[in-house]
Coordinates of C-alpha atoms and ligand atoms in Angstrom, one line a residue:
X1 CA 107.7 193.8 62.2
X2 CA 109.1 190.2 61.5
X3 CA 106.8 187.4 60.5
X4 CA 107.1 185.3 64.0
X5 CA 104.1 185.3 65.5
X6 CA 104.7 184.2 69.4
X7 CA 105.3 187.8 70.8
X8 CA 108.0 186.5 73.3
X9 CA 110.5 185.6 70.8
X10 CA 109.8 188.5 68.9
X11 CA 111.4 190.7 72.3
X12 CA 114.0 188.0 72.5
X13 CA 115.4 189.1 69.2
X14 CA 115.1 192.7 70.5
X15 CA 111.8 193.9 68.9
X16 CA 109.4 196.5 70.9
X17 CA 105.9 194.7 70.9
X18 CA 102.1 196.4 71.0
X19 CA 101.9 195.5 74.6
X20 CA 105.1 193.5 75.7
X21 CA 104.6 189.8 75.8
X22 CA 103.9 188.4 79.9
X23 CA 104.6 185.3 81.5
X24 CA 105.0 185.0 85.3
X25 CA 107.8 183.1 87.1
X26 CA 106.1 179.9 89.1
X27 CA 102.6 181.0 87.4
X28 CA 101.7 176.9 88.0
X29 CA 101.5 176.8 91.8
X30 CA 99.7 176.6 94.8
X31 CA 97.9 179.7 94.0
X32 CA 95.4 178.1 91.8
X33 CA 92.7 175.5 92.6
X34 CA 93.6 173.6 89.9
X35 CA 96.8 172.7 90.7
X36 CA 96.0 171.8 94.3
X37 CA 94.0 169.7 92.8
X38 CA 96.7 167.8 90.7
X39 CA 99.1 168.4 93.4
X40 CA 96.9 165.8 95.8
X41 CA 97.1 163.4 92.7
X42 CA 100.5 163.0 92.9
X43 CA 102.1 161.5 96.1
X44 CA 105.3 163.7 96.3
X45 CA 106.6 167.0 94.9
X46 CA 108.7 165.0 92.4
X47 CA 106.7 162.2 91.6
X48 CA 104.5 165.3 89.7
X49 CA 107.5 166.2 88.6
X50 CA 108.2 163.0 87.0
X51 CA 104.8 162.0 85.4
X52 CA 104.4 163.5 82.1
X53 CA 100.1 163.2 82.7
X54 CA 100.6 165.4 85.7
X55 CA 103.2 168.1 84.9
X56 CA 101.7 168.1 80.8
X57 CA 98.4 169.5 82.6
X58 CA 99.7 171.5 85.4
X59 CA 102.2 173.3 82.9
X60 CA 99.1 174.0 80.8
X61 CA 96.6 175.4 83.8
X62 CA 97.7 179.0 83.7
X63 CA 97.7 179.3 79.5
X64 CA 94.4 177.8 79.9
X65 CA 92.8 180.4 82.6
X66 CA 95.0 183.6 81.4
X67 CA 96.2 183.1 77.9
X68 CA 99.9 183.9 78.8
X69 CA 103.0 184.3 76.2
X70 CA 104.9 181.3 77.3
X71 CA 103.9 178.2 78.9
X72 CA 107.3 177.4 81.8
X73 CA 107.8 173.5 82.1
X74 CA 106.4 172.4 85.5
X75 CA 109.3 170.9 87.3
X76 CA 111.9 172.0 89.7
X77 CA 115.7 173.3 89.8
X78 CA 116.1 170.5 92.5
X79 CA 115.4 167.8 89.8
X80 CA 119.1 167.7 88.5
X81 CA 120.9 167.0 91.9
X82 CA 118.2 164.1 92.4
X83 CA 119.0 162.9 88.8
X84 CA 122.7 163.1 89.6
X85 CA 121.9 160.4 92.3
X86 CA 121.8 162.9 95.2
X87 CA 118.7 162.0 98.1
X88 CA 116.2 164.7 97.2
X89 CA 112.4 165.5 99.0
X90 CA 110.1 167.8 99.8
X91 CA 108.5 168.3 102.8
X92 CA 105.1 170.0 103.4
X93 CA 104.9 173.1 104.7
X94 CA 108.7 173.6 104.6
X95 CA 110.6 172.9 101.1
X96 CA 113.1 171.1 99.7
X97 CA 115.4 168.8 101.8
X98 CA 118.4 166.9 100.2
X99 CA 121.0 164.8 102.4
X100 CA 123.8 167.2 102.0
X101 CA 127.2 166.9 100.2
X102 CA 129.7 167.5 103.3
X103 CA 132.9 166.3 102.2
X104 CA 134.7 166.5 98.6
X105 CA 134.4 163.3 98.4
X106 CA 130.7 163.1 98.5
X107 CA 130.6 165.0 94.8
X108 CA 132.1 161.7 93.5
X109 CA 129.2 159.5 94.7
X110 CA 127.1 162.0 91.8
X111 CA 126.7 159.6 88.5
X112 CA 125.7 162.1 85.8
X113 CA 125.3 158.9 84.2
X114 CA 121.9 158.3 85.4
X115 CA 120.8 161.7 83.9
X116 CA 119.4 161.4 80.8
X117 CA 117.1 158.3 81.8
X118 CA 115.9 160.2 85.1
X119 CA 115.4 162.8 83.3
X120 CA 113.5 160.9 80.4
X121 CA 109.9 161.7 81.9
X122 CA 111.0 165.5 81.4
X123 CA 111.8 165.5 77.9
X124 CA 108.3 163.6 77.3
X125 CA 106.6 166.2 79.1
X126 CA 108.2 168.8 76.7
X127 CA 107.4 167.4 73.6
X128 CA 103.8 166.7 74.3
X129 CA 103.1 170.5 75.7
X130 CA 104.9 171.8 72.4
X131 CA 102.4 170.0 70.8
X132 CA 99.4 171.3 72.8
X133 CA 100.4 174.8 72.1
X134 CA 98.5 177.4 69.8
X135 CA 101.1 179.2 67.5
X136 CA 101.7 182.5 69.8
X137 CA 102.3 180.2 72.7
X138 CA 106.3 179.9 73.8
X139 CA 107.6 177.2 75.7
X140 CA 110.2 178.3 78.0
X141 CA 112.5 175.2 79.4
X142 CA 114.5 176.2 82.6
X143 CA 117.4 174.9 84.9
X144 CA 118.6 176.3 88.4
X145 CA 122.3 178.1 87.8
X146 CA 125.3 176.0 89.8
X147 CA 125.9 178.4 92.3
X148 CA 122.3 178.3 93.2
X149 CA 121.5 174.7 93.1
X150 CA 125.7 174.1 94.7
X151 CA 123.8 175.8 97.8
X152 CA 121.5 173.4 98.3
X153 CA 123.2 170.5 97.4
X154 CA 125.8 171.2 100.3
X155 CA 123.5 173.8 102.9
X156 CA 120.7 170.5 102.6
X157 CA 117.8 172.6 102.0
X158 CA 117.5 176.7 102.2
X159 CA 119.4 178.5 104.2
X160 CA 119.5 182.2 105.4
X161 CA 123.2 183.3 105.2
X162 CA 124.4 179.7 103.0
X163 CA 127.7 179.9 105.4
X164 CA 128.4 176.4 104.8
X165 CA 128.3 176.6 100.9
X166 CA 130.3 180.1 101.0
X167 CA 132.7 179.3 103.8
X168 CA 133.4 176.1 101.7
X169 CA 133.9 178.5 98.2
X170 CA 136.1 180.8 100.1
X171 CA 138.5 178.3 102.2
X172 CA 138.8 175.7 99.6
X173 CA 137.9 176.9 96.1
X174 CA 139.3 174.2 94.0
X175 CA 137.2 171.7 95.7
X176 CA 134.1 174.0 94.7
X177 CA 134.7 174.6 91.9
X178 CA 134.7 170.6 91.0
X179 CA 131.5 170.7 91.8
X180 CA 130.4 173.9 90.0
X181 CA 132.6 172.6 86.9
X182 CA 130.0 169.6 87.4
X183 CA 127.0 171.9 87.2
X184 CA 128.3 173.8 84.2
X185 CA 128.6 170.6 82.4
X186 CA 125.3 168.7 83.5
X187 CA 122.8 171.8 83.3
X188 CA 123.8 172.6 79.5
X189 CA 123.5 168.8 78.6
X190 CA 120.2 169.4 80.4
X191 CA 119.1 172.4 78.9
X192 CA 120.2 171.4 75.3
X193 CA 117.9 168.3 75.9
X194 CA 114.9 170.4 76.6
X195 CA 115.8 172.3 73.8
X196 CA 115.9 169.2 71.1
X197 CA 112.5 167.9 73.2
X198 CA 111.0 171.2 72.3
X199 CA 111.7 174.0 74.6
X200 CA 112.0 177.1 72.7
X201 CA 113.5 179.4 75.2
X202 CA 115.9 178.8 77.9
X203 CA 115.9 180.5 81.3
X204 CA 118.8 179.9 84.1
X205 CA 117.5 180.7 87.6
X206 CA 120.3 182.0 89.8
X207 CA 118.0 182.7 92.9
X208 CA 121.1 183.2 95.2
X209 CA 123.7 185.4 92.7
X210 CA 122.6 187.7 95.6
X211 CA 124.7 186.8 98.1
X212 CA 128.5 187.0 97.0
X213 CA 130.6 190.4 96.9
X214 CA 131.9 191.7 93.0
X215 CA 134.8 189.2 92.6
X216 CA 133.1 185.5 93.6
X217 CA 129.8 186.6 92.1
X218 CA 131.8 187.1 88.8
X219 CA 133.2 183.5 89.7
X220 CA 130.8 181.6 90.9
X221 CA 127.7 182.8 88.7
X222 CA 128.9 184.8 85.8
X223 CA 131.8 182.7 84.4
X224 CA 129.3 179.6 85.1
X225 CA 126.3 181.1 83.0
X226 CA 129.1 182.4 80.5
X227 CA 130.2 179.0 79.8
X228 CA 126.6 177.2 80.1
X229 CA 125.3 180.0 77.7
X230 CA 128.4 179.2 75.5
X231 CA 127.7 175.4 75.7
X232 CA 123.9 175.4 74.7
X233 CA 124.6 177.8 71.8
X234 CA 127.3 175.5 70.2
X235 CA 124.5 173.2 69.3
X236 CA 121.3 175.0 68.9
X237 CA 123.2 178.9 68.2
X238 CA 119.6 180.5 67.6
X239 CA 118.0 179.8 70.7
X240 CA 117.1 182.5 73.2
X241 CA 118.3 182.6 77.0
X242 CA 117.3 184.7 79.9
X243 CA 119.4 184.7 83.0
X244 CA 117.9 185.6 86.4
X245 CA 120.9 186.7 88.5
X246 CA 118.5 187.7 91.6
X247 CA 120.2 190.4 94.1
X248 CA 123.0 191.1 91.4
X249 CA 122.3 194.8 91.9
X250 CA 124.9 196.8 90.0
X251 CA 126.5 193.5 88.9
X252 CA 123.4 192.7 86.5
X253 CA 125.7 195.7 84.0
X254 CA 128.3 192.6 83.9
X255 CA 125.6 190.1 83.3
X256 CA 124.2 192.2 80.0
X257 CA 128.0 192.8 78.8
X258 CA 129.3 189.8 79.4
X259 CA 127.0 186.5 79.7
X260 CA 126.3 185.7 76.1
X261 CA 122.9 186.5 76.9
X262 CA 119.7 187.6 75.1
X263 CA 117.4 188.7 78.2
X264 CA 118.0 189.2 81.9
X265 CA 115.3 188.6 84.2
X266 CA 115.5 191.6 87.1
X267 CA 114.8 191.0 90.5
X268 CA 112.4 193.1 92.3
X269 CA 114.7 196.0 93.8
X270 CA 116.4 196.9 90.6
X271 CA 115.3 200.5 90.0
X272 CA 113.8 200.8 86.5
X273 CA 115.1 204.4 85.5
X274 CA 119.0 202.4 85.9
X275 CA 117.9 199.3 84.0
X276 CA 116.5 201.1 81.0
X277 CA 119.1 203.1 80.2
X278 CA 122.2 201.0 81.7
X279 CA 121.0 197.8 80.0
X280 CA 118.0 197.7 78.1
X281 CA 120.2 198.7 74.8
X282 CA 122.4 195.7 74.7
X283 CA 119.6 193.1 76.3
X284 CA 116.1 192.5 76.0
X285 CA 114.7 193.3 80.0
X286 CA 112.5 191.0 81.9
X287 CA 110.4 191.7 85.3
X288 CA 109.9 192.9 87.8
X289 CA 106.6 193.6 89.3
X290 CA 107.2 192.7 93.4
X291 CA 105.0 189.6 93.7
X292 CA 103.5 190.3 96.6
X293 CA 101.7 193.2 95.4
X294 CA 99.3 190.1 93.4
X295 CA 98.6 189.1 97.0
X296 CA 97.7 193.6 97.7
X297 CA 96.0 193.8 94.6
X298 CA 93.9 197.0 93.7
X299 CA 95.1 200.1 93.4
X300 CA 98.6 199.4 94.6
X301 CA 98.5 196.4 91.9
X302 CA 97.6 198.8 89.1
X303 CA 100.6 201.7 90.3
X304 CA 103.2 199.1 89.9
X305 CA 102.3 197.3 86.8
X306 CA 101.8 201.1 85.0
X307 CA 105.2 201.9 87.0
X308 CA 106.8 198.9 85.2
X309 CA 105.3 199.0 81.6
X310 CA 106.4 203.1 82.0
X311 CA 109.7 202.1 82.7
X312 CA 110.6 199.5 80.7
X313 CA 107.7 198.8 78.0
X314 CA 109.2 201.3 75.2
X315 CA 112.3 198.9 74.5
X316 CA 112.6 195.2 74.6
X317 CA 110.7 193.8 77.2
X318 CA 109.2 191.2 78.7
X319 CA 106.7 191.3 81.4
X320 CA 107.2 189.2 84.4
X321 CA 107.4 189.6 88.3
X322 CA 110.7 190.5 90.1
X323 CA 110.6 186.8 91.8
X324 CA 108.1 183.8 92.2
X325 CA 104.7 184.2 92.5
X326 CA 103.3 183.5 95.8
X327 CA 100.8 181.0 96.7
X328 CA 98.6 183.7 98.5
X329 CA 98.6 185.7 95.1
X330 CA 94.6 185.9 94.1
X331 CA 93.5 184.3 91.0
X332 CA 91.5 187.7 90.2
X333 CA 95.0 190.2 90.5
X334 CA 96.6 188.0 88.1
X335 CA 93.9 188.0 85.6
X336 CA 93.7 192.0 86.4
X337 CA 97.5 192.1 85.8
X338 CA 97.3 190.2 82.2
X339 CA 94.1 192.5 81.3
X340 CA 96.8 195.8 82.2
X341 CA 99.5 194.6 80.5
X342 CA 97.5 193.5 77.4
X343 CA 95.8 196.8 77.1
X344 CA 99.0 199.1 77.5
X345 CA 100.4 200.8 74.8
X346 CA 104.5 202.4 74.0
Ligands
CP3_1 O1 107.6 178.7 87.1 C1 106.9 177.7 87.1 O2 105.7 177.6 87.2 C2 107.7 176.4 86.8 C3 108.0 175.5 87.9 C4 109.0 175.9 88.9 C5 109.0 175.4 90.3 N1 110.1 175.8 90.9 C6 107.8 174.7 90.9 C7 107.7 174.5 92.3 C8 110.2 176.6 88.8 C9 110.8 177.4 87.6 C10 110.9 176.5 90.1 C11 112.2 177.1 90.3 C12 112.8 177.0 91.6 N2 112.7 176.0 92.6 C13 113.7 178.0 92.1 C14 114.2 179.2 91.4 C15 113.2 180.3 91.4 C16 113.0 180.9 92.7 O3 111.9 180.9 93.2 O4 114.0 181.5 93.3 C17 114.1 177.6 93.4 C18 115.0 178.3 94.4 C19 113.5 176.3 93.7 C20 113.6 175.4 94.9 C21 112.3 175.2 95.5 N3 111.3 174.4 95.1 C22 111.9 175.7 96.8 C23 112.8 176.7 97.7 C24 110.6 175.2 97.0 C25 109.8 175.4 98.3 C26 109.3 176.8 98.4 C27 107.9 176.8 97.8 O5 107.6 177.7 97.1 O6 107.2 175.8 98.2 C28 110.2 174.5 95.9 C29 109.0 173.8 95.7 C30 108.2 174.1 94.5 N4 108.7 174.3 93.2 C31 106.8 174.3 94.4 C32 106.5 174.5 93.1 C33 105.1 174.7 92.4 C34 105.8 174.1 95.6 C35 105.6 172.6 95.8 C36 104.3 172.2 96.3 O7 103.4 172.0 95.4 O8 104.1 172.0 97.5

């Protein structure tokens, strides 16, 4: 048993905890009160982004009502293509819109310049939740993986089948990958400054990996994580990354040989029997509880948590959901969920 006392570096560095360590991706959201409270504070989406008062308490609200492992820094993937100069909003009851890059050229108009003062707000944010902390509590920093934010940078928004971002990959892939080579380069400057603002973990969101076939998923989301992976650990080699390839499927084996790194977050569908013994040896697991059984809740709630700690709790793990919690989830399944997981034993 080392000496560290926050749980969820401990399973980082491959340890087996007394009840694995649980954080839930988007666990500050519409789903509590107290956020939509905030929220109304704050005129747009990013503007809460962007004010430390704001995102310090909403990145706080679920440590404070649930005691979690890690506290996640409130903010959005979408925040680097709107620091990189590119017309980002969000619009109620839809999502994210961004004016879309249609043309090659549009991906010189991006000034990675303006970065690191956009971004300034951000880095407060980090170091005054660091400091707000109790010793067990991680803070986990976070950026969306190229591919994933590429998509909406040129689809505009979501997108159900991202044909325009693909088609573009597949007929002219030198002129993508400028733009991916951008990404690379501007998410590990951006993750290595949450890390020296305080961020103890890293985690790369690749929501879309889902999408490609075997070759251009190695391209366009393994070789990228590779490299940003490779980047971040030149300057701070100790600290801990979890990549969340969603939809990888059988591809996630390539992600634990092959990324550089310590954890990979698994998406709802991966089967747990596969994971544990493909996987869990050479990476520490995260997931994969399918949020929308937090929305179910009851007896169907406590089946798939026990399913999950079963299947994954007696090597490294951490606990999470398979995606995003939603904002029907109710308050009450996620405090039942913490009181499970807590109370579970190897
Ligand atoms: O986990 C956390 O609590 C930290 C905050 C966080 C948000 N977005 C806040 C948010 C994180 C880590 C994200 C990541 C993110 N954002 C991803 C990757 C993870 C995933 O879910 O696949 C993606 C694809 C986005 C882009 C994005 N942002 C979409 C598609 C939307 C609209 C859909 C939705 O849920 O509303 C957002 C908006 C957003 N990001 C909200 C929050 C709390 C809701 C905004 C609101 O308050 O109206």
């Amino acid at each position: 048993m080392s000496s560290e006392p926050k749980k969820l570096l401990r399973a980082l560095k491959g340890e087996v905890c007394t009840s694995p360590p649980i954080w839930l991706m988007r666990q500050a959201g519409r789903y509590l009160p107290e956020y939509r409270e905030t929220r109304a504070r704050g005129s747009d989406f990013l503007d809460v982004c962007l004010t430390p008062e704001l995102a310090i308490d909403i990145t706080l609200q679920p440590i404070r009502r649930y005691g979690l492992d890690a506290a996640i820094l409130f903010s959005d993937i979408l925040i680097l293509p709107h620091a990189l100069g590119q017309k980002v909003w969000f619009e109620e009851g839809i999502g994210p819109k961004l004016e879309p890059l249609c043309r090659v050229e549009d991906f010189k108009r991006l000034e990675p310049g303006r970065m690191a003062d956009v971004l300034a707000p951000v880095y407060e944010t980090l170091r005054r939740v660091r400091c707000e902390l109790d010793e067990g509590t991680a803070l986990i920093g976070f950026a969306g993986a190229p591919w994933t934010v590429a998509s909406y940078m040129i689809e505009g928004g979501s997108s159900k089948d991202y044909a325009t971002a693909k088609t573009w990959a597949y007929r002219a892939p030198e002129e993508f990958q400028t733009l991916i080579d951008l990404l690379v380069e501007t998410t590990a400057d951006y993750l290595i400054a949450q890390v020296d603002a305080g961020a103890e973990v890293l985690q790369l969101f690749d929501s879309w990996a889902g999408v490609w076939p075997e070759a251009a998923l190695r391209h366009w989301c393994l070789a990228p994580a590779r490299e940003i992976v490779r980047r971040v650990k030149a300057v701070h080699p100790k600290v801990p990354v979890i990549l969340f390839p969603r939809g990888a499927g059988l591809m996630y084996r390539d992600f634990a040989a092959d990324s550089g790194a310590e954890a990979l977050g698994l998406d709802t569908t991966v089967p747990l029997d596969w994971a544990r013994e493909t996987l869990q040896g050479k990476v520490t697991l995260q997931g994969n509880l399918d949020p929308l059984l937090l929305v179910a809740g009851g007896a169907a709630q406590r089946e798939g948590v026990q399913r999950v700690l079963e299947g994954l709790g007696r090597g490294p793990f951490i606990f999470n959901l398979g995606h995003g919690i939603t904002p029907q989830a109710a308050p009450d399944n996620v405090a039942a969920l913490v009181e499970q997981v807590r109370s579970w034993r190897p």
